[in-house]
Each structure stands twice: as C-alpha cells, then as structure tokens.
Tab-separated table of C-alpha atoms and ligand atoms in Angstrom:
chain	number	residue	atom	x	y	z
F	25	MET	CA	0.000	0.000	0.000
F	26	ARG	CA	1.138	3.559	-0.648
F	27	THR	CA	0.100	7.178	-0.195
F	28	ARG	CA	-2.592	8.222	-2.627
F	29	HIS	CA	-1.476	10.656	-5.350
F	30	LEU	CA	-3.113	11.964	-8.507
F	31	ILE	CA	-0.576	11.359	-11.267
F	32	ASP	CA	-2.629	9.750	-14.014
F	33	SER	CA	-6.238	10.506	-14.902
F	34	ARG	CA	-7.022	6.830	-14.251
F	35	ASP	CA	-5.912	7.009	-10.612
F	36	TYR	CA	-9.532	7.628	-9.602
F	37	SER	CA	-12.262	5.187	-10.597
F	38	VAL	CA	-15.457	6.293	-12.334
F	39	GLU	CA	-17.316	5.993	-9.002
F	40	GLU	CA	-14.681	8.066	-7.232
F	41	ILE	CA	-14.806	10.703	-9.972
F	42	LYS	CA	-18.558	10.879	-9.473
F	43	GLU	CA	-18.002	11.442	-5.749
F	44	LEU	CA	-15.458	14.164	-6.478
F	45	CYS	CA	-17.952	15.839	-8.815
F	46	LEU	CA	-20.662	15.717	-6.141
F	47	SER	CA	-18.238	17.151	-3.622
F	48	ALA	CA	-17.154	19.902	-6.064
F	49	GLU	CA	-20.818	20.752	-6.646
F	50	GLN	CA	-21.416	21.002	-2.886
F	51	ILE	CA	-18.429	23.300	-2.595
F	52	LYS	CA	-19.611	25.425	-5.522
F	53	ASP	CA	-23.016	25.905	-3.912
F	54	ASN	CA	-21.753	26.459	-0.353
F	55	LEU	CA	-18.329	28.001	-0.824
F	56	ASP	CA	-18.117	29.809	2.513
F	57	ASP	CA	-18.783	26.619	4.476
F	58	TYR	CA	-15.334	25.373	3.440
F	59	CYS	CA	-13.299	28.400	4.483
F	60	ASP	CA	-11.665	26.583	7.414
F	61	ALA	CA	-11.513	23.064	6.018
F	62	CYS	CA	-7.695	23.110	5.603
F	63	ARG	CA	-6.826	25.728	8.239
F	64	THR	CA	-3.604	24.073	9.401
F	65	LYS	CA	-2.494	22.717	6.040
F	66	ILE	CA	0.159	23.897	3.589
F	67	MET	CA	0.239	23.267	-0.144
F	68	ALA	CA	3.523	23.445	-2.091
F	69	THR	CA	3.194	24.394	-5.744
F	70	LEU	CA	6.323	23.485	-7.734
F	71	PHE	CA	5.856	24.983	-11.187
F	72	TYR	CA	8.855	24.193	-13.381
F	73	GLU	CA	6.843	25.299	-16.414
F	74	PRO	CA	4.758	28.470	-16.905
F	75	SER	CA	1.103	28.397	-15.935
F	76	THR	CA	-1.520	30.989	-15.177
F	77	ARG	CA	-4.810	29.233	-14.738
F	78	THR	CA	-3.729	25.971	-13.207
F	79	GLN	CA	-1.359	27.533	-10.701
F	80	LEU	CA	-3.781	30.272	-9.709
F	81	SER	CA	-6.655	27.846	-9.430
F	82	PHE	CA	-4.666	25.509	-7.150
F	83	GLN	CA	-3.521	28.407	-5.031
F	84	THR	CA	-6.996	29.903	-4.838
F	85	ALA	CA	-8.462	26.487	-4.054
F	86	MET	CA	-6.117	26.122	-1.062
F	87	LEU	CA	-6.688	29.697	0.127
F	88	ARG	CA	-10.452	29.222	-0.107
F	89	LEU	CA	-10.066	26.111	2.050
F	90	GLY	CA	-8.294	28.236	4.657
F	91	GLY	CA	-4.876	26.685	3.977
F	92	LYS	CA	-1.565	28.281	3.025
F	93	VAL	CA	0.581	28.032	-0.075
F	94	ILE	CA	4.342	27.975	-0.661
F	95	GLY	CA	6.301	27.262	-3.829
F	96	PHE	CA	7.824	28.670	-6.982
F	97	SER	CA	6.517	29.455	-10.430
F	98	ASP	CA	9.877	29.647	-12.135
F	99	ALA	CA	12.476	26.945	-11.633
F	100	SER	CA	15.283	29.454	-12.208
F	101	SER	CA	14.401	31.109	-8.901
F	102	SER	CA	14.768	27.832	-6.964
F	103	SER	CA	17.703	25.526	-6.153
F	104	VAL	CA	16.984	23.715	-9.401
F	105	SER	CA	19.108	26.393	-11.062
F	106	LYS	CA	21.992	25.219	-8.811
F	107	GLY	CA	21.559	21.700	-10.162
F	108	GLU	CA	19.372	20.172	-7.457
F	109	SER	CA	17.663	16.952	-8.511
F	110	LEU	CA	13.900	16.613	-8.618
F	111	ARG	CA	14.228	13.886	-6.008
F	112	ASP	CA	15.972	16.139	-3.478
F	113	THR	CA	13.614	19.069	-4.065
F	114	VAL	CA	10.591	16.862	-3.529
F	115	LYS	CA	12.052	15.201	-0.421
F	116	ILE	CA	12.665	18.602	1.156
F	117	VAL	CA	9.366	20.155	0.130
F	118	SER	CA	7.277	17.211	1.300
F	119	GLY	CA	8.847	17.682	4.720
F	120	TYR	CA	7.623	21.279	4.771
F	121	SER	CA	4.128	20.882	3.375
F	122	ASP	CA	1.092	18.577	3.445
F	123	ILE	CA	0.464	18.273	-0.278
F	124	THR	CA	2.562	19.015	-3.380
F	125	VAL	CA	1.348	20.181	-6.763
F	126	ILE	CA	3.894	19.815	-9.552
F	127	ARG	CA	4.003	21.003	-13.138
F	128	HIS	CA	7.051	20.046	-15.165
F	129	PRO	CA	8.040	20.225	-18.850
F	130	VAL	CA	9.329	16.642	-18.889
F	131	GLU	CA	7.028	13.628	-19.283
F	132	GLY	CA	6.665	11.421	-16.223
F	133	ALA	CA	8.087	14.003	-13.784
F	134	ALA	CA	5.042	13.829	-11.515
F	135	TYR	CA	5.304	10.058	-11.172
F	136	ALA	CA	9.014	10.438	-10.426
F	137	ALA	CA	8.198	13.040	-7.758
F	138	SER	CA	5.653	10.736	-6.146
F	139	LEU	CA	8.395	8.129	-5.580
F	140	TYR	CA	10.196	10.486	-3.194
F	141	SER	CA	7.355	12.408	-1.578
F	142	ARG	CA	6.092	11.664	1.906
F	143	THR	CA	2.820	13.467	1.162
F	144	PRO	CA	0.290	13.373	-1.704
F	145	VAL	CA	1.494	14.625	-5.089
F	146	ILE	CA	-0.810	16.117	-7.709
F	147	ASN	CA	0.264	16.166	-11.340
F	148	ALA	CA	-0.563	19.610	-12.735
F	149	GLY	CA	0.851	18.696	-16.156
F	150	ASP	CA	3.970	16.723	-17.123
F	151	GLY	CA	5.215	17.738	-20.560
F	152	GLY	CA	2.936	16.540	-23.342
F	153	HIS	CA	1.911	13.517	-21.294
F	154	GLN	CA	-0.948	14.049	-18.829
F	155	HIS	CA	-2.953	16.698	-17.031
F	156	PRO	CA	-5.375	14.798	-14.794
F	157	THR	CA	-6.836	17.710	-12.803
F	158	GLN	CA	-7.881	19.317	-16.067
F	159	THR	CA	-9.688	16.079	-16.876
F	160	LEU	CA	-11.507	16.131	-13.542
F	161	THR	CA	-12.490	19.709	-14.350
F	162	ASP	CA	-13.706	18.697	-17.814
F	163	LEU	CA	-15.731	15.817	-16.393
F	164	PHE	CA	-17.225	18.008	-13.689
F	165	THR	CA	-18.371	20.449	-16.375
F	166	ILE	CA	-19.825	17.571	-18.404
F	167	TYR	CA	-21.603	16.255	-15.282
F	168	LEU	CA	-23.119	19.673	-14.609
F	169	SER	CA	-24.337	20.122	-18.203
F	170	LYS	CA	-25.116	16.603	-19.341
F	171	GLY	CA	-25.358	14.462	-16.200
F	172	THR	CA	-22.869	11.883	-17.474
F	173	PRO	CA	-20.527	11.242	-20.407
F	174	ASP	CA	-22.404	7.978	-21.107
F	175	GLY	CA	-24.089	7.955	-24.504
F	176	LEU	CA	-22.394	11.142	-25.727
F	177	THR	CA	-20.545	11.769	-28.970
F	178	VAL	CA	-17.412	13.646	-28.007
F	179	GLY	CA	-15.291	15.501	-30.550
F	180	LEU	CA	-11.706	16.459	-29.730
F	181	CYS	CA	-10.138	19.009	-32.039
F	182	GLY	CA	-6.692	20.541	-32.528
F	183	ASP	CA	-3.338	19.328	-31.268
F	184	LEU	CA	-4.200	15.796	-30.238
F	185	LEU	CA	-0.570	14.707	-30.368
F	186	ASN	CA	0.928	17.138	-27.881
F	187	GLY	CA	-2.151	18.182	-25.914
F	188	ARG	CA	-1.817	16.494	-22.532
F	189	THR	CA	-5.368	17.465	-21.551
F	190	VAL	CA	-6.605	15.435	-24.522
F	191	HIS	CA	-4.576	12.392	-23.482
F	192	SER	CA	-5.864	12.443	-19.930
F	193	LEU	CA	-9.441	13.014	-21.035
F	194	ILE	CA	-9.438	10.166	-23.565
F	195	ASN	CA	-7.984	7.788	-20.994
F	196	VAL	CA	-10.928	8.449	-18.716
F	197	LEU	CA	-13.648	8.607	-21.391
F	198	LEU	CA	-12.703	5.031	-22.257
F	199	ARG	CA	-14.091	3.990	-18.910
F	200	TYR	CA	-17.542	5.354	-19.717
F	201	SER	CA	-20.044	4.162	-22.297
F	202	VAL	CA	-19.517	7.086	-24.641
F	203	LYS	CA	-21.280	6.650	-27.970
F	204	GLU	CA	-18.341	7.740	-30.096
F	205	ILE	CA	-15.096	9.675	-29.936
F	206	ILE	CA	-14.405	11.836	-32.978
F	207	LEU	CA	-10.762	12.883	-33.366
F	208	ILE	CA	-10.414	16.048	-35.435
F	209	SER	CA	-6.825	16.932	-36.325
F	210	THR	CA	-4.289	17.059	-39.115
F	211	ALA	CA	-2.515	13.762	-39.796
F	212	GLU	CA	0.642	15.182	-38.154
F	213	LEU	CA	-1.132	16.026	-34.915
F	214	SER	CA	-3.249	12.922	-34.422
F	215	ILE	CA	-3.236	11.157	-31.044
F	216	PRO	CA	-0.197	9.102	-29.964
F	217	GLU	CA	-0.174	5.438	-30.945
F	218	TYR	CA	-0.405	4.152	-27.386
F	219	LEU	CA	-3.693	6.004	-26.931
F	220	LYS	CA	-5.127	4.756	-30.200
F	221	ALA	CA	-4.263	1.255	-29.046
F	222	GLN	CA	-6.162	1.930	-25.806
F	223	ILE	CA	-9.256	3.103	-27.682
F	224	VAL	CA	-9.211	-0.022	-29.814
F	225	LEU	CA	-8.586	-2.257	-26.802
F	226	ASN	CA	-11.617	-0.787	-25.040
F	227	GLY	CA	-13.833	-1.330	-28.069
F	228	ILE	CA	-14.918	2.317	-28.231
F	229	LYS	CA	-16.187	3.541	-31.580
F	230	TYR	CA	-13.926	6.278	-32.944
F	231	THR	CA	-13.478	8.251	-36.131
F	232	GLU	CA	-10.523	10.317	-37.309
F	233	THR	CA	-11.200	13.281	-39.558
F	234	GLN	CA	-9.704	16.542	-40.734
F	235	ASP	CA	-13.116	18.116	-41.322
F	236	LEU	CA	-14.599	19.872	-38.308
F	237	GLU	CA	-17.519	21.263	-40.314
F	238	GLU	CA	-18.612	17.865	-41.501
F	239	VAL	CA	-18.797	16.268	-38.052
F	240	ILE	CA	-20.030	19.210	-36.002
F	241	PRO	CA	-23.764	18.320	-36.349
F	242	TYR	CA	-23.196	14.976	-34.601
F	243	LEU	CA	-21.373	16.244	-31.541
F	244	ASP	CA	-22.705	16.533	-27.974
F	245	VAL	CA	-19.376	17.827	-26.684
F	246	LEU	CA	-16.718	19.670	-28.679
F	247	TYR	CA	-13.362	19.879	-26.923
F	248	MET	CA	-11.220	22.471	-28.684
F	249	THR	CA	-7.485	22.729	-27.988
F	250	ARG	CA	-4.660	25.060	-28.879
F	251	ILE	CA	-1.733	23.970	-31.050
F	252	GLN	CA	1.020	23.444	-28.463
F	253	LYS	CA	3.619	25.826	-29.857
F	254	GLU	CA	6.181	25.086	-27.133
F	255	ARG	CA	6.339	21.384	-28.071
F	256	PHE	CA	7.363	21.930	-31.719
F	257	ARG	CA	10.968	21.587	-32.859
F	258	SER	CA	10.794	24.693	-35.065
F	259	ILE	CA	8.560	27.694	-35.552
F	260	GLU	CA	8.052	26.662	-39.208
F	261	GLN	CA	6.597	23.328	-38.140
F	262	TYR	CA	4.275	25.127	-35.730
F	263	GLU	CA	3.147	27.611	-38.371
F	264	GLN	CA	2.209	24.800	-40.741
F	265	GLN	CA	-0.210	23.516	-38.121
F	266	SER	CA	-1.628	26.673	-36.586
F	267	GLY	CA	-4.852	28.218	-37.834
F	268	VAL	CA	-6.063	24.974	-39.473
F	269	PHE	CA	-9.080	24.486	-37.181
F	270	VAL	CA	-11.023	27.555	-36.164
F	271	LEU	CA	-14.430	27.385	-34.528
F	272	THR	CA	-16.646	30.149	-35.892
F	273	LYS	CA	-20.253	31.219	-35.395
F	274	LYS	CA	-20.932	30.073	-38.925
F	275	LYS	CA	-19.738	26.534	-38.229
F	276	LEU	CA	-21.877	26.444	-35.099
F	277	GLU	CA	-25.050	27.049	-37.119
F	278	ARG	CA	-25.053	23.343	-37.955
F	279	ALA	CA	-24.307	22.190	-34.413
F	280	LYS	CA	-26.780	20.807	-31.877
F	281	LYS	CA	-28.658	23.353	-29.774
F	282	ASP	CA	-27.282	21.768	-26.621
F	283	LEU	CA	-23.715	21.245	-27.806
F	284	LEU	CA	-21.234	21.723	-24.955
F	285	ILE	CA	-18.143	23.602	-26.139
F	286	LEU	CA	-15.137	23.070	-23.885
F	287	HIS	CA	-11.528	24.252	-24.012
F	288	PRO	CA	-8.877	23.824	-21.313
F	289	LEU	CA	-7.613	27.350	-22.113
F	290	PRO	CA	-5.569	29.353	-22.904
F	291	LYS	CA	-7.056	29.713	-26.367
F	292	VAL	CA	-5.101	31.422	-29.114
F	293	ASP	CA	-6.867	31.626	-32.484
F	294	GLU	CA	-8.824	28.348	-32.599
F	295	ILE	CA	-12.089	29.913	-31.402
F	296	ASP	CA	-13.419	33.196	-32.807
F	297	TYR	CA	-14.087	35.803	-30.132
F	298	ASP	CA	-17.772	36.083	-31.018
F	299	VAL	CA	-18.243	32.405	-30.142
F	300	ASP	CA	-17.589	33.372	-26.501
F	301	ASP	CA	-21.104	34.860	-26.319
F	302	ASP	CA	-22.772	31.689	-27.557
F	303	PRO	CA	-24.560	30.018	-24.607
F	304	ARG	CA	-23.010	26.709	-25.698
F	305	ALA	CA	-19.497	28.039	-25.030
F	306	MET	CA	-18.753	26.881	-21.491
F	307	TYR	CA	-14.975	27.276	-21.289
F	308	PHE	CA	-14.937	30.186	-18.873
F	309	GLU	CA	-17.331	28.360	-16.520
F	310	GLN	CA	-15.136	25.284	-17.023
F	311	ALA	CA	-12.099	27.249	-15.784
F	312	GLU	CA	-14.045	28.350	-12.702
F	313	ASN	CA	-15.217	24.779	-12.130
F	314	GLY	CA	-11.545	23.809	-12.023
F	315	MET	CA	-11.154	25.674	-8.765
F	316	TYR	CA	-14.085	23.848	-7.100
F	317	MET	CA	-12.834	20.527	-8.393
F	318	ARG	CA	-9.325	21.190	-7.086
F	319	MET	CA	-10.800	22.057	-3.688
F	320	ALA	CA	-12.665	18.739	-3.693
F	321	LEU	CA	-9.516	16.886	-4.734
F	322	VAL	CA	-7.285	18.495	-2.103
F	323	LEU	CA	-9.826	17.662	0.597
F	324	ASP	CA	-9.919	14.088	-0.582
F	325	LEU	CA	-6.145	13.613	-0.823
F	326	LEU	CA	-5.559	15.169	2.578
F	327	LYS	CA	-7.560	12.351	4.131
F	328	ASN	CA	-4.312	10.442	3.511
F	329	LYS	CA	-6.000	7.276	2.419
F	330	LYS	CA	-3.688	4.442	1.388
F	331	VAL	CA	-4.187	2.751	-1.956
F	332	ARG	CA	-2.806	-0.312	-3.653
F	333	SER	CA	0.516	0.256	-5.471
F	334	HIS	CA	0.599	0.154	-9.273
F	335	PRO	CA	2.018	-3.123	-10.527
F	336	VAL	CA	5.614	-2.349	-11.586
F	337	TYR	CA	8.693	-4.428	-12.189
F	338	GLU	CA	12.346	-4.043	-13.120
F	339	ALA	CA	13.416	-6.162	-16.100
F	340	ALA	CA	16.955	-7.401	-16.526
F	341	GLY	CA	18.465	-5.738	-19.577
F	342	TYR	CA	16.037	-2.809	-19.651
F	343	ARG	CA	18.376	0.190	-19.714
F	344	TYR	CA	16.406	3.232	-20.817
F	345	CYS	CA	13.040	4.412	-22.085
F	346	PRO	CA	13.067	5.081	-25.854
F	347	ASN	CA	11.239	8.371	-25.337
F	348	PRO	CA	13.867	11.161	-25.130
F	349	ARG	CA	11.276	13.365	-23.436
F	350	CYS	CA	10.867	10.914	-20.553
F	351	ILE	CA	12.042	12.015	-17.098
F	352	SER	CA	13.941	8.731	-16.664
F	353	ASN	CA	16.344	9.939	-19.377
F	354	HIS	CA	16.858	13.266	-17.614
F	355	GLU	CA	17.124	12.303	-13.934
F	356	LYS	CA	19.446	9.340	-14.242
F	357	TYR	CA	19.108	7.999	-10.688
F	358	LEU	CA	15.471	7.038	-11.291
F	359	PRO	CA	14.787	3.293	-11.182
F	360	LYS	CA	14.035	1.923	-14.649
F	361	LEU	CA	10.544	0.684	-13.982
F	362	ILE	CA	8.105	-1.040	-16.293
F	363	GLY	CA	4.392	-0.778	-15.654
F	364	GLY	CA	2.125	-3.807	-15.843
F	365	GLU	CA	2.530	-7.387	-14.710
F	366	SER	CA	5.962	-8.862	-15.422
F	367	SER	CA	4.325	-11.727	-17.331
F	368	GLY	CA	2.263	-9.321	-19.466
F	369	GLU	CA	3.092	-8.647	-23.085
F	370	ASN	CA	2.440	-4.914	-23.076
F	371	GLY	CA	4.950	-3.423	-20.693
F	372	HIS	CA	5.135	0.366	-20.710
F	373	CYS	CA	7.444	2.922	-19.181
F	374	ILE	CA	5.945	3.676	-15.781
F	375	TYR	CA	6.874	7.350	-16.076
F	376	CYS	CA	5.698	8.349	-19.558
F	377	ASP	CA	3.566	5.377	-20.750
F	378	THR	CA	5.684	4.717	-23.844
F	379	VAL	CA	4.961	1.151	-24.934
F	380	LEU	CA	8.178	-0.894	-24.664
O	405	NCD	C1	-3.511	23.343	-20.571
O	405	NCD	C2	-2.128	22.789	-20.287
O	405	NCD	O1	-1.340	23.424	-19.593
O	405	NCD	O2	-1.873	21.686	-20.742
O	405	NCD	N1	-3.774	24.503	-19.845
O	405	NCD	C3	-4.307	24.376	-18.613
O	405	NCD	O3	-3.701	23.889	-17.707
O	405	NCD	N2	-5.579	24.725	-18.459
O	405	NCD	C4	-3.783	23.506	-22.001
O	405	NCD	C5	-2.819	24.261	-22.844
O	405	NCD	O4	-1.815	24.815	-22.366
O	405	NCD	O5	-3.071	24.320	-24.052
C-alpha cells in the first residue's frame, strides 16, 4: 500500500470521480462553508513550467479552504538552477508541506516526484503527457451540463498529439459508455499510438477526420485545444499547423442546440471571439469549475488514504526508455521501472507510458 497521489487521470475510478464531482458541486453551492476546512495545512506548488490558470486555481483552491501556499513558479528562482535533482527538491518540500502540486516540462516528472514524496502529489501537467486535474475539471463540467458522459458523442479538435489534456481526457472517457469519440486533427497532430491502441482495446467507436464542419452536427461535446507551440521543434513546423481548425459562429449554425463547447484554455486563435457569447461556449465556466474541483480533490487527498501500489517491475536488460522526453532519461538515478505485470506482453514505461 502507498500514499494516494493523482498522477494519471485513471488514478480515480469512475465511481470516485462521481463522488469528487458531487463534492465539487457542494463546494460550488456552499463556498463559505469550506473556508476553514484546511486551516492548518500547507500546499507546495512546484511549477517548473509556466502556468496561469492551473497555478492560480490551485492556489486559490487552497486559500479558499483556509490553507496556506508555498512554492515557486519559475524553476530558475529555486535551487533547481543550482543543479538540485527533482528527487531532493521533492524530499525537502514534502517535509515542509502537506500536499505538493507539480508542473514540469518533462514527461513522467510527476510520477518520479511521487516516488520520493512523503505526502500526496498532484500532477498539474507533465510535458505533453498528462494533465489529470484538467480532466476532472472537464468531467465536472460535463456532469453539470449533461449528467454523465455515457451515450455522448465527443469531438476532440486541434493538437491531439501534444495536448496532454486530450490524453488524460481520452484515458478516462474510455471507462464510460460514450457513444463515439471523434478525433479532429491534421494527420501530423493525431493522437499518440499508445492512446489509439487503448481506444481499440476498449472497443470504443472512434473516427478520425480533418473536417470539423462535416462532423459538427453529430457532436454533444466539442473539446477544442490550442496547437502546443512550445512542443514543436521549429517555428516553421508550428506555423504549418496553426490556424487549421477555427471554430466560428458560422460553423456552429449546424451544431446541436445543446452542444457543450469546452476548451482547457488558454485559447489562441482556434475559437473566434464572437463564439464566446454563444450560450453553448462553457470554457470560462469550465475554468471556474476547475477551482471547485481542485478544492474537492485536495480535501480528498488530505484524508491520507492508502491505496494499492501500481504493478511495476524491473526487467533485466532494460536500460532506458526510448522516449527522449521521458524524465527517466533526464534524472538518471530514477529506477528503470516497467508498468504492468511482469508476465504481461504490453509493458510500458511507468513514467511516460511509452509502450516498450
Ligand atoms: C492546458 C495545459 O497546460 O496543458 N492549460 C491548462 O492547464 N488549463 C492547455 C494548454 O496549455 O493548451
């Protein structure tokens, strides 16, 4: 058994997500009742990568619970700039605080942090890999508008390759009885292979298309995303991909009256400004919901429940993960762990999920 963390969007079951949504709804409706819920607690926010919304919403969540916040929002202002390892930073910080929120540009960093933390760790985004609290926020917004993701046709549009919010959301949608997932992207920015394999494995109906206009009438939820400029090797490659999918009022004329338009934000040019006034555009409410959901999550994790450890093993001869963006190739002391049962065929890197 181990301390409970939120590293991967699948760390909470569908039933537990429902409970978190109910708790977030309670908090939303009775905000002041929670103002002392974490009075003696301290949250550490370690942001190695820029963030506005996520960092502010975690900090506000803790302040609204009556707790306190420490941390940094720029690794160059911490001991990291002196060469301190992630492991040492986390060991120190978890001795100071009750819960740690980490955002890091390298895939698998949050899992690595959880190996050395004495207190719960929340993944607030690890490179292009995962962003599970955004997924909880997305699901909470879907619960509030639609009751459940079951039976819905969900379209995901934009940078499906590098968008970590997309990866986390798909992973969880696979656990519901969604009617269909429609993946709208250029061929270059389609979802990673390991995720496609998961969709197939779960027997979920899915379609890949480059034509947003054609599929828009079928959608119950449209999840727009920004092209992740910072993950491209060159500005030219980014420019080839930007501006391809733009949601306009005109395109929405053919959409369902009760379409739910979501976006993790920040948006750049993928949604016209006049769409913001459409009652179907829920992304600003979604951002606010993120704060209530993070309050619910912090309350839950601070109960310090123990959970079963993920099955992991070390294989003789396994030297390094083939993904250069994996934390295990950056922080060399990390144990080379494979996720899954040792007898299983489909071992994956425990940090970044790359299929081995
Ligand atoms: C997202 C992220 O950081 O991955 N933003 C957020 O946390 N709400 C989406 C993005 O940056 O495009």
